[in-house]
Short mmCIF file of C-alpha atoms in Angstrom, two decimals:
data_model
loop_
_atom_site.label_atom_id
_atom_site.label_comp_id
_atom_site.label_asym_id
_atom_site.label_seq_id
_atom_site.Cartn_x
_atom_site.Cartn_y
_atom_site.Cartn_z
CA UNK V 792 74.42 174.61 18.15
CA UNK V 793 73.36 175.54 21.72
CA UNK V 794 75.78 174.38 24.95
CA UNK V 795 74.24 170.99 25.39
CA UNK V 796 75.88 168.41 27.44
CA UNK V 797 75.43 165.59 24.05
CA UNK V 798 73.07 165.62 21.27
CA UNK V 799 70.75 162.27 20.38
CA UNK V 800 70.84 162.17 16.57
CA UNK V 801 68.47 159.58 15.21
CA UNK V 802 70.16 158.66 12.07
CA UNK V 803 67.55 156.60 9.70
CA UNK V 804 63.89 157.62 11.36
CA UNK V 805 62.45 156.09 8.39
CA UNK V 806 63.50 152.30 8.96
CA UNK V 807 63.34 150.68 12.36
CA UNK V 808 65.85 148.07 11.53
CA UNK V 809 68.65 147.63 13.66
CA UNK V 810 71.90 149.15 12.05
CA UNK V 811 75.06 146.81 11.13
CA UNK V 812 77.90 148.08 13.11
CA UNK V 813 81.09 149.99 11.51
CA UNK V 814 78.71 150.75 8.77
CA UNK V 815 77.56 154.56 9.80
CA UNK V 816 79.11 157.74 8.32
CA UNK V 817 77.83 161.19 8.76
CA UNK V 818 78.86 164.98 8.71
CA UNK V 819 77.15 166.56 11.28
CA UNK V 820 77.76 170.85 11.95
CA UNK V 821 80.55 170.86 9.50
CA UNK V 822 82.36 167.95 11.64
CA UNK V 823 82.58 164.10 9.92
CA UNK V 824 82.17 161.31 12.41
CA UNK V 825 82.06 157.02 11.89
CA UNK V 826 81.04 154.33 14.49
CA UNK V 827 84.01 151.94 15.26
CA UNK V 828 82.24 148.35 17.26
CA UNK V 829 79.77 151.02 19.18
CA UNK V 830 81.53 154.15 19.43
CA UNK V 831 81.51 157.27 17.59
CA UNK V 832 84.55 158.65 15.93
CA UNK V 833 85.29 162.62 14.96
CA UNK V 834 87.55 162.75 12.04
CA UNK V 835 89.85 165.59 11.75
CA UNK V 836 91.32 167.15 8.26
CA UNK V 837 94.40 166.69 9.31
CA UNK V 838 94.27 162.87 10.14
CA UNK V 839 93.73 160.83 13.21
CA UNK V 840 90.31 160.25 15.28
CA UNK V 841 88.72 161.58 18.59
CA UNK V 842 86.05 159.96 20.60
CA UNK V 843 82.93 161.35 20.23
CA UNK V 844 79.78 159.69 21.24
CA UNK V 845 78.49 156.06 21.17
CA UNK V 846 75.69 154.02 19.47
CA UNK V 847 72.69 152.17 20.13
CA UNK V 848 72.39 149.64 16.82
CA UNK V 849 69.47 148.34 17.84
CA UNK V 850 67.95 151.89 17.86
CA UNK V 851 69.51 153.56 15.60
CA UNK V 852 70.71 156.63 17.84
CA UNK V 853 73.94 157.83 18.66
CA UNK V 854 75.18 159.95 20.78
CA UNK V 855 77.37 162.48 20.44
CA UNK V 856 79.81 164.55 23.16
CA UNK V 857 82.01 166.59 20.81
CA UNK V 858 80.62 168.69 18.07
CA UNK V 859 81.47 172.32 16.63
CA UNK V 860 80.24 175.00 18.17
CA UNK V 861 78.13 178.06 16.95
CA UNK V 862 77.68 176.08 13.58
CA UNK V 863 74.21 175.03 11.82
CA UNK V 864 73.42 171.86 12.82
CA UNK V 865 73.51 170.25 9.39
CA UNK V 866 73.08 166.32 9.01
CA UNK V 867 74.21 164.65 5.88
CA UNK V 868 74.34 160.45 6.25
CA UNK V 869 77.25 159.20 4.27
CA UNK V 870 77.01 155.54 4.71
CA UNK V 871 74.84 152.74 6.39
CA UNK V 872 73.47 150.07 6.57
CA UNK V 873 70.47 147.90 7.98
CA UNK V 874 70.33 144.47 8.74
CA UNK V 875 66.79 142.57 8.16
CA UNK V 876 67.60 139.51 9.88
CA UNK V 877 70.81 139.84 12.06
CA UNK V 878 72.35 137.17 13.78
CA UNK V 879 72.19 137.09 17.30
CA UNK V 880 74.28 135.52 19.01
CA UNK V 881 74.73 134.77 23.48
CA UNK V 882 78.21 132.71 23.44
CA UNK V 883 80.47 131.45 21.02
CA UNK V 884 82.71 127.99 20.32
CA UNK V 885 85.93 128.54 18.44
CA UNK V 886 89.24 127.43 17.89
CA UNK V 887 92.02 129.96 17.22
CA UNK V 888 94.25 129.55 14.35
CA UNK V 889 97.15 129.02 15.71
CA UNK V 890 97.94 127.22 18.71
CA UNK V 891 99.39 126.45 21.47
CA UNK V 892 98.75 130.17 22.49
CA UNK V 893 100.92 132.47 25.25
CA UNK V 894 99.42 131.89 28.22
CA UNK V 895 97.18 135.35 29.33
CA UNK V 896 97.64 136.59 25.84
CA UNK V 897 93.93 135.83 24.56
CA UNK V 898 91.66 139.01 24.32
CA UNK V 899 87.84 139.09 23.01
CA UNK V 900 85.91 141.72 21.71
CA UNK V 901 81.72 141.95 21.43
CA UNK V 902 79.18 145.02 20.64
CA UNK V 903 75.98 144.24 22.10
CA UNK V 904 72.90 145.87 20.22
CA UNK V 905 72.52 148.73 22.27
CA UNK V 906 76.21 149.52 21.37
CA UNK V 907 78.02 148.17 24.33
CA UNK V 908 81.45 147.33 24.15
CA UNK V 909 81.81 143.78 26.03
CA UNK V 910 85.85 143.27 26.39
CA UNK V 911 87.19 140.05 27.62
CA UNK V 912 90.71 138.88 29.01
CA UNK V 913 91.86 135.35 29.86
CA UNK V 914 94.37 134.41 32.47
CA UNK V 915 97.23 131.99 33.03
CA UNK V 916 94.49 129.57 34.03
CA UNK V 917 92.87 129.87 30.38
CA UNK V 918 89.70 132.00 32.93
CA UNK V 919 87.99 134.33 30.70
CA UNK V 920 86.67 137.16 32.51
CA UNK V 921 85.14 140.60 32.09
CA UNK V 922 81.72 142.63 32.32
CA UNK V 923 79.01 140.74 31.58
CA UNK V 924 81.30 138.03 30.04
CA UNK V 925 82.25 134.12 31.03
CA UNK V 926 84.58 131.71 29.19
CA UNK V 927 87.73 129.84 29.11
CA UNK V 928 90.31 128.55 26.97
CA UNK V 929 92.68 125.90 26.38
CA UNK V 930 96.06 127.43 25.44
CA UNK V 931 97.28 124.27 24.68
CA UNK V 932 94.43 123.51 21.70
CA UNK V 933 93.28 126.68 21.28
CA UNK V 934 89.55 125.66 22.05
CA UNK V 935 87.88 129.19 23.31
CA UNK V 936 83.94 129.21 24.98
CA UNK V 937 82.88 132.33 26.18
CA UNK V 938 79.19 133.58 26.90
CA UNK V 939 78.13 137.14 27.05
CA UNK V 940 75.12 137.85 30.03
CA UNK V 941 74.87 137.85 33.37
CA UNK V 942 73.89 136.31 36.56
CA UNK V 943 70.25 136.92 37.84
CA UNK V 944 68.13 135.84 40.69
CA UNK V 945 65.64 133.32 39.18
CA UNK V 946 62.61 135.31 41.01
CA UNK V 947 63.37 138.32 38.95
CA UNK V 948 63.25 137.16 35.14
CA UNK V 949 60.29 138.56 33.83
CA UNK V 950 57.39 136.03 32.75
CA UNK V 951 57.51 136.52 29.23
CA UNK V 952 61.72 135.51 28.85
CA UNK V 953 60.86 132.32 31.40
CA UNK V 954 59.62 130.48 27.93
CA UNK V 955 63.71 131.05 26.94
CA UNK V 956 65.66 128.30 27.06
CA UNK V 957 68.34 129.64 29.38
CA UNK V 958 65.95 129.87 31.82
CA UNK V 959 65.20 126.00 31.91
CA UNK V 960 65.21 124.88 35.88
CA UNK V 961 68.51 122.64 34.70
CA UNK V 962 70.68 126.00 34.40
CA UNK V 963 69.98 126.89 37.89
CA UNK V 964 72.33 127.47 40.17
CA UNK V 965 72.11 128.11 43.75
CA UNK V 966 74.04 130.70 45.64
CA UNK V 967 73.86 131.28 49.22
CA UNK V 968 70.50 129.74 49.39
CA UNK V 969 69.40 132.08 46.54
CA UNK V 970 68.61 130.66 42.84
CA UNK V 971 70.24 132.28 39.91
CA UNK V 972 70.48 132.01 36.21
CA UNK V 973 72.57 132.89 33.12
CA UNK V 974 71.00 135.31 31.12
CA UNK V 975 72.53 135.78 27.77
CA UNK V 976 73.52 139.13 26.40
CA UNK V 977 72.88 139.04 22.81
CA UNK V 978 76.05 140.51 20.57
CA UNK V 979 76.83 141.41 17.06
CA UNK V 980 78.28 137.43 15.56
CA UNK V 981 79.75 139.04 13.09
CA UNK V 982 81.73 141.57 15.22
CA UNK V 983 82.78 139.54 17.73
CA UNK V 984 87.23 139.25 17.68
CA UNK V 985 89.97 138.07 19.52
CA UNK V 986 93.41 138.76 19.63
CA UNK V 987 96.15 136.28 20.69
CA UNK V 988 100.01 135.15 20.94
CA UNK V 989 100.34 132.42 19.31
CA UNK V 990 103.84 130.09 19.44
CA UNK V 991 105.48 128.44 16.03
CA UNK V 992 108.71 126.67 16.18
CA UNK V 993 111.28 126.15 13.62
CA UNK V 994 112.41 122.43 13.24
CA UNK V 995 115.43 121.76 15.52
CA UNK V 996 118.66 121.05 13.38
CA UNK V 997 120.61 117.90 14.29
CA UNK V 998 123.89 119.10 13.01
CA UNK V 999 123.71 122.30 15.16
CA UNK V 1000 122.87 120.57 18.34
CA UNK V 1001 124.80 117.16 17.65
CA UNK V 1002 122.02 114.92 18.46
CA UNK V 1003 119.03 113.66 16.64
CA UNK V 1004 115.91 115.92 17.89
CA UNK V 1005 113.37 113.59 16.97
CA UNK V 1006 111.98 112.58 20.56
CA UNK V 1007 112.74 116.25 21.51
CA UNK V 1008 109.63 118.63 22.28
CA UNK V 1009 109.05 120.79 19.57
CA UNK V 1010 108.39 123.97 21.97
CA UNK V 1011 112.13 122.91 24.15
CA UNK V 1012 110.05 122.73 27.33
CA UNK V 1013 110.73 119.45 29.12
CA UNK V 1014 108.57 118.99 32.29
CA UNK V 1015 110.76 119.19 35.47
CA UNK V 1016 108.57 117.61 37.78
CA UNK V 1017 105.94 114.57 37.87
CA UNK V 1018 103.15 113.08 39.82
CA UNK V 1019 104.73 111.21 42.80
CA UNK V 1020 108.04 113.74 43.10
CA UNK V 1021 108.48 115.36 46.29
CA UNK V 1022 108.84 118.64 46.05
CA UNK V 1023 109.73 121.75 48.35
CA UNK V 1024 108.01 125.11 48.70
CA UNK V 1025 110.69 127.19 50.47
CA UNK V 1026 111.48 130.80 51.02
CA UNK V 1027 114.68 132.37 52.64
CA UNK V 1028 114.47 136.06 54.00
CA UNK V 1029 117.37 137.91 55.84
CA UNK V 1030 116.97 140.82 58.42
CA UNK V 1031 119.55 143.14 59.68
CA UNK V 1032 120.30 144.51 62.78
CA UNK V 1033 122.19 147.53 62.66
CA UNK V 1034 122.76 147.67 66.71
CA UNK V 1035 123.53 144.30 68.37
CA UNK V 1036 123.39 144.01 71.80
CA UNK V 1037 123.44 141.25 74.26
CA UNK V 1038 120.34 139.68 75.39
CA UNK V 1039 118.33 141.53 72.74
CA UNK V 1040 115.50 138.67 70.72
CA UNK V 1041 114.91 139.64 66.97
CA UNK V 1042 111.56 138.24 65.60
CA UNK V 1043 111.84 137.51 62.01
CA UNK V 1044 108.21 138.02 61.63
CA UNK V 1045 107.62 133.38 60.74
CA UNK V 1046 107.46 130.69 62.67
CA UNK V 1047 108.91 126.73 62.55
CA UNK V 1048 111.66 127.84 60.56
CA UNK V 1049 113.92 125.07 58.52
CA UNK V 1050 117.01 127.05 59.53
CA UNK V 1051 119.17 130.12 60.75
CA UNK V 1052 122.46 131.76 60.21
CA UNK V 1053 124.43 134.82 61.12
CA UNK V 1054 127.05 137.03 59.63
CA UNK V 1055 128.82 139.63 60.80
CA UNK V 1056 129.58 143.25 59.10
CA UNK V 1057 132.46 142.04 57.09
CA UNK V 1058 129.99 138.33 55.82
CA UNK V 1059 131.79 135.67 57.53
CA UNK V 1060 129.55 133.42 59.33
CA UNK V 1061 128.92 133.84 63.55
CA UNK V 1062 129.72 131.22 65.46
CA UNK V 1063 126.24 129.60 66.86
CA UNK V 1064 127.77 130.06 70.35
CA UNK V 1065 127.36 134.17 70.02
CA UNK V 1066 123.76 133.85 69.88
CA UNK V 1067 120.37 131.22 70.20
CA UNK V 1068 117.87 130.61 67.92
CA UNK V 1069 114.17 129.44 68.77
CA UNK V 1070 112.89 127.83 65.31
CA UNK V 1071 109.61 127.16 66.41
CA UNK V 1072 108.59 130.81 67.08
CA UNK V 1073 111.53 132.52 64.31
CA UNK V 1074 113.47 134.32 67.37
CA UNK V 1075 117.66 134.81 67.17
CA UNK V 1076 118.64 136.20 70.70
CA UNK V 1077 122.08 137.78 71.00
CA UNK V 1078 123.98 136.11 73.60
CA UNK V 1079 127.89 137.49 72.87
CA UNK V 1080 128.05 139.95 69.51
CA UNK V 1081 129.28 143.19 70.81
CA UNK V 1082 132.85 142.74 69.39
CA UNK V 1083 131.22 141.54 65.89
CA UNK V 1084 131.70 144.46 62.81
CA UNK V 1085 127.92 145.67 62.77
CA UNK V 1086 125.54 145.15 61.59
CA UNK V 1087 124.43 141.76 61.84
CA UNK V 1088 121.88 140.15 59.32
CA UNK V 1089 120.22 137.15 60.37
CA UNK V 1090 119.15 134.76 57.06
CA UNK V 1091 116.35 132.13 58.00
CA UNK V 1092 114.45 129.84 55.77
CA UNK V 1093 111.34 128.27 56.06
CA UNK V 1094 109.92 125.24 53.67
CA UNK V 1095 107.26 122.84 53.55
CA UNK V 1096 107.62 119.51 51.93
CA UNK V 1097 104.61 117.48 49.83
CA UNK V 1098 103.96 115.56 47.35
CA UNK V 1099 102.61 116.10 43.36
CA UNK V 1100 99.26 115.21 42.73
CA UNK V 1101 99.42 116.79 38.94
CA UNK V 1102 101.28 118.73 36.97
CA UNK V 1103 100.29 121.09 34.11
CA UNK V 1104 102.53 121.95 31.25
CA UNK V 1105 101.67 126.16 31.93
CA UNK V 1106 103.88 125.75 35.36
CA UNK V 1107 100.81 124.54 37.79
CA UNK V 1108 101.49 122.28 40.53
CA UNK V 1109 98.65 120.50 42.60
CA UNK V 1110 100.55 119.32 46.25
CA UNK V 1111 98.95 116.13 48.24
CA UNK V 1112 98.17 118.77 50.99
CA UNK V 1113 98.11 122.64 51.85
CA UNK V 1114 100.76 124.78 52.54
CA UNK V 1115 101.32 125.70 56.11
CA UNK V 1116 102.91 129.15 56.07
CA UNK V 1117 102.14 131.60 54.13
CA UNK V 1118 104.81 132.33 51.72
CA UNK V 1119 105.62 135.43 50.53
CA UNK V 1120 106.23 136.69 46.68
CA UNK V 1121 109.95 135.60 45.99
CA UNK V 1122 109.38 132.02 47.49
CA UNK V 1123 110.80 128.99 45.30
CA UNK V 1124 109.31 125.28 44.71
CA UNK V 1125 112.73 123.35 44.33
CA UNK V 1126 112.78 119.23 43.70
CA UNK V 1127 113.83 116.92 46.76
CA UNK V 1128 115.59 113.52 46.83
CA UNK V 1129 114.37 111.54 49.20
CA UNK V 1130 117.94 108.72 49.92
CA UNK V 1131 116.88 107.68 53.25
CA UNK V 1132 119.40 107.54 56.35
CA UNK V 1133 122.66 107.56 55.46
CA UNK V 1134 125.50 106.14 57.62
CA UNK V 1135 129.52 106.52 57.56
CA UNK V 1136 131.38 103.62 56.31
CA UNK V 1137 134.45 102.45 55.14
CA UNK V 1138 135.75 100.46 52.06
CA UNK V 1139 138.59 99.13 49.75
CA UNK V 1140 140.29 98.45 52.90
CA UNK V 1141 144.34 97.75 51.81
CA UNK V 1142 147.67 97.65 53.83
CA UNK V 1143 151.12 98.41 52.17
CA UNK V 1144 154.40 97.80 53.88
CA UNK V 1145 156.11 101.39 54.10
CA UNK V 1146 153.90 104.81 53.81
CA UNK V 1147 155.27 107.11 51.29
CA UNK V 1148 153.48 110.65 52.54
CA UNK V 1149 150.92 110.10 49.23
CA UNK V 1150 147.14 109.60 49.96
CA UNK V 1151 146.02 106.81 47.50
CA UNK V 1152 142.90 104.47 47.23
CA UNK V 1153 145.66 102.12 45.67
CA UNK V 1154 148.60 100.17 47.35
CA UNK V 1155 151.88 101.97 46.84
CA UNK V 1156 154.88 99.43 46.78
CA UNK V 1157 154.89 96.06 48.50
CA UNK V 1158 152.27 94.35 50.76
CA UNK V 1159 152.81 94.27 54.31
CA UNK V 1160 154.06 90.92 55.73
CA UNK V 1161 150.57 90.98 57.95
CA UNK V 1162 147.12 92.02 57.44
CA UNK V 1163 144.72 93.40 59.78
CA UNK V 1164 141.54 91.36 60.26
CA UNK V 1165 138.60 93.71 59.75
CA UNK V 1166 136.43 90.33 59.50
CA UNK V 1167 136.48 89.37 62.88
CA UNK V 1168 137.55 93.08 64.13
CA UNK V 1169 135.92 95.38 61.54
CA UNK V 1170 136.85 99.49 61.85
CA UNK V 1171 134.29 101.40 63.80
CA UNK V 1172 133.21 104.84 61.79
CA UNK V 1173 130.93 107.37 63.07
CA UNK V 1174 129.30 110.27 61.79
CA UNK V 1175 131.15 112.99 63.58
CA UNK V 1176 131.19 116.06 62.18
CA UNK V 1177 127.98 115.36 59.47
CA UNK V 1178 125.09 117.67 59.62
CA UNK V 1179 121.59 117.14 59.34
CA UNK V 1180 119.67 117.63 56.33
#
């Protein structure tokens, strides 16, 4: 064969039908080759496969990118087959047989009929996307759509695919003051796959977990939140200073922080007199650290607070409002108790006549022979030494 970048080989000239994929089998030059879902495949003697060329089905060409060289270019066709009436096919509506499905874990596969491999991935949002494809699924029921095609400005679809039903003004959609359509990309029905994870769960045994596991999710995943819980998206960074000096401000890069601490070389804390913080702009300003072991690492934490307007079961949570700092990858959404204001009080109020040295919420001994009147004198507590939270 002469140095050619690929050879066309038209492999039934006497039939214009398009050709069923996986079908085709050929020795070409002393070399055997098969199409696998629009590609062609050189099979060595000693086992395995190389790619090789592609296919057009609709044509009945392929083309082919590794041959032998300085050999006869014999053609023998092993195998194939037309198909008179094949099924075309734009989008498809199935359900996967098992379910619930692995989030991110579903994966379809489509030759078109000019032998176009259309591959498809969904993510943890059940999206399906990939070239010239559109979909979703629900991991939960294992319900998959996806369409093959692509998006096209509505002024240039030729006149004669206008009659299509795709095209009716009802599919239009308008972006950026432009008009588009969905035009479908017709694939092979019968080749179209997918591949997916798929969960089963073995029945839970009361006598292992010494409690009846009827009202017990079958998959063990018990929502932690609900609609109406406050929650709190928070992220705590540190940054170390390896040189401390007086009067020297550290930014920590984020502003309105929830909260700052110090320690020194060794880890125990810095007393909040050795330095001041500015929360607002995330600023810690040395004010008396040059006797502190070095270095000095500053952790803040920042944190916004809402409230859940729905939760999924794949981990999503939709907050009453947006987040107003950007957190970074390694931040946390942690549940918060709201209690109200709490104040210091006192209670079980006793007297006993002689102390014994023992701390008890209990009288010890006798009564005393008077009582203290914390009716019409009651004890006053404060809330010295509490910290805000």
């Amino acid at each position: 064969l002469p140095a050619l970048d690929k050879l066309l080989v038209e492999l039934s000239p006497a039939s214009n039908l398009p050709v069923v994929p996986n079908s085709i089998g050929f020795e070409l030059g002393g070399y055997i080759y098969e199409d696998r879902d629009g590609y062609i495949y050189y099979l060595p003697a000693g086992g395995g496969s190389e790619l090789a060329g592609s296919i057009d089905y609709a044509s009945g060409y392929a083309e082919i990118t590794l041959w032998q060289e300085g050999v006869a270019p014999q053609f023998s066709l092993s195998s194939g087959l037309k198909d008179a009436d094949p099924v075309k096919a734009g989008y498809a509506f199935f359900h996967t047989a098992g379910r619930p499905l692995r989030p991110a874990s579903l994966t379809i596969s489509a030759v078109t009929y000019d032998g176009q491999q259309l591959i498809s991935q969904s993510d943890l949002d059940g999206e399906i996307t990939g070239d010239l494809v559109r979909g979703a699924v629900n991991y939960e029921t294992g319900i998959v759509k996806v369409d093959w095609g692509e998006m096209v400005k509505v002024v240039d679809v030729p006149a004669e695919e206008q009659s299509n039903e795709w095209y009716d003004e009802s599919h239009w959609e308008l972006i950026e003051g432009i008009n588009y359509v969905f035009r479908p990309i017709p694939v092979y029905q019968v080749q179209a796959r997918y591949n997916c994870v798929a969960y089963s769960y073995l029945p839970l045994d009361a006598g292992i977990l010494g409690l009846d596991p009827t009202r017990l999710p079958q998959d063990g995943r018990v929502p932690v939140y609900r609609r109406g819980d406050v929650v709190v998206i928070h992220y705590t960074g540190t940054i170390t200073d390896p040189t401390p000096t007086n009067t020297e401000t550290v930014v920590t890069g984020y502003v309105r922080l929830a909260s700052v601490d110090v320690r020194d070389g060794n880890g125990a804390l810095v007393a909040t007199d050795r330095y001041s913080v500015n929360l607002d702009l995330g600023t810690v300003t040395w004010i008396n650290v040059q006797d502190l072991p070095a270095p000095l690492t500053i952790r803040f934490r920042m944190e916004d607070m809402a409230l859940l307007t729905d939760v999924q079961i794949n981990g999503t949570l939709t907050l009453s409002r947006g987040l107003t700092h950007a957190f970074p990858l390694g931040s946390y959404c942690s549940g918060a108790l709201l209690v109200g204001d709490l104040f210091a009080r006192y209670y079980n109020m006793f007297d006993q006549q002689t102390w014994t040295g023992v701390w008890s919420d209990e009288r010890i001994g006798s009564e005393a022979p008077v009582a203290y009147n914390d009716t019409l004198y009651p004890l006053e507590v404060t809330n010295k030494g509490a910290i805000t939270e």
